[in-house]
Amino acid sequence: MRLRQSLFFCQSLFMSVVVSSFSSIAVNAQDAGGFLEEVVVTASKRQQTLQDTPIAIHVTSSMDIDQAKVLDIADLQTLVPTLRVSSGAFVSSQSFSIRGFGSPTQVGTEPSVGVYVDGVFRSRATGAITDLPRLERVEVLSGPQSTLFGKNASAGVISIVTAPPRFEREGKFEFGIGNYSQKLLKGSISGGISDQVAMSLSGSYNERDGYTEALIPGVDDLDSRNRWSLRSQLLWMPSDEVTLRLIADYSNIDEICCSQPDVLQGPVADVVESLGGLVLRGDPFDRKSTVSIEPQTEVEDSGLSAHLDLEFDSFELTSISAFRRNEVRNTGQVGGESLLTTVRAGGPGIEFEAFSQELRLTSTGDGSLQWIVGGFYYEEEAIQQNGLIYGPDLRPVIAGLVGGEGLLALGESLLGLAPGTFFREGILANYEQGQDNTGISAFANVDYELNDDWTATVGLNYTKDKKEAFLTELANEDVFSSLNLAGTPLSAFAPLQFRPPIVEFPNVVEEGKSNDSDTTYILRLAYTLNDKVNMYVSRATGFKSSSWDLSNFSRPRIEDALALDASGINSSNPKYGSRRSTPEYATVHEFGAKLLFDRFSLNVAVFQQTLEDFQVRSFDGVDFFQANAGETSVDGIEFDARYSPTEHWTFTLAGTLLDPIYDEFTNAPPGPGDDPSQPKDLSGTKPANIPSTSLAFGVLYNHSFANGTDAYVRADYQYESSVKLSDLDPSFERQVNNLGMSMGFSFENNMRLQVWGRNLTDDENLLTIFGAPAQTGTISAFVNTPRTYGVTLEYTFN
């Protein structure tokens, strides 16, 4: 503890030196004329300049996103070092983390990073990864934001703000092509229908061939793009005091994603080759795949929202009502081997329906007391069907692993079972699971100007979150997995029991309900040194409600074993673990400064952040494990600097320095070679896959020619220090060196030409590693996107 306190003191001292040094530089540079504009944000749920918002926030403008060719939120991490987007087997399983921490998203597991689009909460990442139409800016708020964003903001918030309709007619159309046969289409039009009504319509289309070659005939290449979206807005302003904004959106994704090359082969690989199957033992960045059925994701995401603002003499009433629907269907093979061992069972997939309502009153006077008070209601229903069907090659592979077909036949004979019972083709294991979630919160935030220089802030939020979860086994024909082999000559074959019967819930022992509540707060003191320099110190807390394991790996607690046995509902082959992760709590102490001069700006924050009962989830290739880490903390520095020495040049440098640690994690999921029934103690170790240094450096050059042509050249470089990817095998690390560049010309005829490239260094790195499904000893990985490039042509009109 003393060492970490010393580190925090050193960070604070470092920041003070940085602030004072840059202040001197900026003061000396400001007299010759300014080239930086103030940025307006809504991070505090009222319009303020970034300079006056005492929150650690990184703002990415629409210009930066357009020039850097950020096509979705997953690309945004190249510009925002504190943000990370994690990949999964399907595009629908992307998840976000800020300052190194976030939760993977499942049916019963909500994110720790709240995603809001125009103030509407999106509970699932798939609802926010479509191309970004009519974008104004993306605000990434670091650290717990539960006071004003009461739902799933214990690690931070991503707030996406789009432009409202305009009464003046304007439009834009864009067409682009790129390597891997990429085709990009974007368009928007906006204008007034009457003096009081304006409307906008925008859409996008993004198609690209897969960059991972499928080696099995008849299988499409993996890692493709095929998505489109439509978004319509209606703005009604019957008076200066009333504004109503209606938004309807729909997006569709139908993609093959994602390749999972093996980086370490186990014994299954030898068996596959002996049966004539194809095994890739080379470089995972050869970008080849041996899957027999491609992993495909279909996503339909849609929503309606109504935004009402009513202005009164001294306050404003804001109402945001929203309904959203999200449907996901994942199909394809399980695992990456060329033989057909298991495939995903067909079914409706995952369906989410959510309704949210926010009401808030915001003061608008000029007095020393400013306040916000409001409430938030959220209701979501989620249901999923998923399962597996055993393929024709599973039994031959198992026979090769155990020593031959004869041994399987002998086991069947000893148990009085028909020949071919174990691992036969067509065995079905199918499940249905879901939950109903109802959450309410009430919040208040007060800013009081103590004098011209000092402002004190107190914020409170009370959140109550109820969940009712269920898990049903619709079918399980795996006879072998239903056998309790403990203490028998066949006990060594227990790891091959892939789908043991589950204990459905709710039941007489487990009610499948959680009812969580917490009061979070923020205490902040802000100091205005002058009109160029603001500083603040704060303490904030965050809260995220319980998560349920709603997979077919969901298992009751060992403490409930006797009660389950007595009730007669326990499994014939009982397995124990954890159904539920209890709530997680975040606390952050932060010292920040914001500087804005004519040619230079700097936002910097030093923080010490602690997460109690942080919800973690891992997969070892056979089982999922869900647990709470007792206490996890991170000390760090975030900074975002911009310098424009002339009207032509702009330099940016943003970075995050992190020192995370598991202060207490005595019940961690077991690792390779560990006893699967015994938890692991990771206390005092560093969490995997969190780089200590993340940097984003940018250079922009603008020039106007005499003939009226405007041009720019831009370069963006992303760096991440070497980091251990997983405890599965500490030898696998990642270091990122990614260069993106673009160049554009805007002509007097309203045409613009852009040439762009991403990952021009063709940097090759593993995003994460995991145990290959049902292949003990085999480790697979997700890899980064290779070099991409293209050209776009844009036409604007008014």
Tab-separated table of N, CA, C and O in Angstrom, residues 44 296 373 425 442 646 653 711 743 750 760:
chain	number	residue	atom	x	y	z
A	44	SER	N	-21.488	16.322	-18.709
A	44	SER	CA	-22.137	16.595	-17.430
A	44	SER	C	-23.643	16.778	-17.581
A	44	SER	O	-24.309	17.288	-16.695
A	296	GLN	N	-20.933	-17.307	-38.694
A	296	GLN	CA	-21.683	-16.204	-39.278
A	296	GLN	C	-22.557	-15.544	-38.215
A	296	GLN	O	-23.154	-16.212	-37.377
A	373	VAL	N	-31.497	17.584	-11.429
A	373	VAL	CA	-32.196	16.557	-10.671
A	373	VAL	C	-33.047	15.753	-11.648
A	373	VAL	O	-33.604	16.312	-12.608
A	425	GLU	N	-22.894	-39.109	-34.168
A	425	GLU	CA	-23.306	-37.958	-34.963
A	425	GLU	C	-24.763	-37.614	-34.685
A	425	GLU	O	-25.616	-38.493	-34.572
A	442	ALA	N	-32.545	7.562	-9.248
A	442	ALA	CA	-32.835	8.977	-9.025
A	442	ALA	C	-31.515	9.675	-8.762
A	442	ALA	O	-30.667	9.159	-8.013
A	646	THR	N	1.060	26.923	-36.233
A	646	THR	CA	0.612	27.812	-37.301
A	646	THR	C	-0.780	27.360	-37.733
A	646	THR	O	-1.284	26.317	-37.284
A	653	LEU	N	-1.093	14.564	-29.145
A	653	LEU	CA	-0.493	13.449	-28.412
A	653	LEU	C	-1.411	13.113	-27.244
A	653	LEU	O	-1.667	13.952	-26.381
A	711	ALA	N	-6.577	21.375	-48.998
A	711	ALA	CA	-5.973	20.044	-48.908
A	711	ALA	C	-5.502	19.778	-47.480
A	711	ALA	O	-5.243	20.705	-46.704
A	743	MET	N	-5.088	11.528	-46.932
A	743	MET	CA	-4.856	12.769	-47.648
A	743	MET	C	-6.140	13.129	-48.378
A	743	MET	O	-6.812	12.246	-48.936
A	750	ASN	N	-17.582	21.604	-54.765
A	750	ASN	CA	-18.172	20.827	-53.671
A	750	ASN	C	-17.812	19.344	-53.705
A	750	ASN	O	-18.454	18.526	-53.036
A	760	LEU	N	-0.859	0.849	-41.867
A	760	LEU	CA	0.072	0.841	-42.996
A	760	LEU	C	1.382	0.144	-42.665
A	760	LEU	O	2.111	-0.279	-43.564
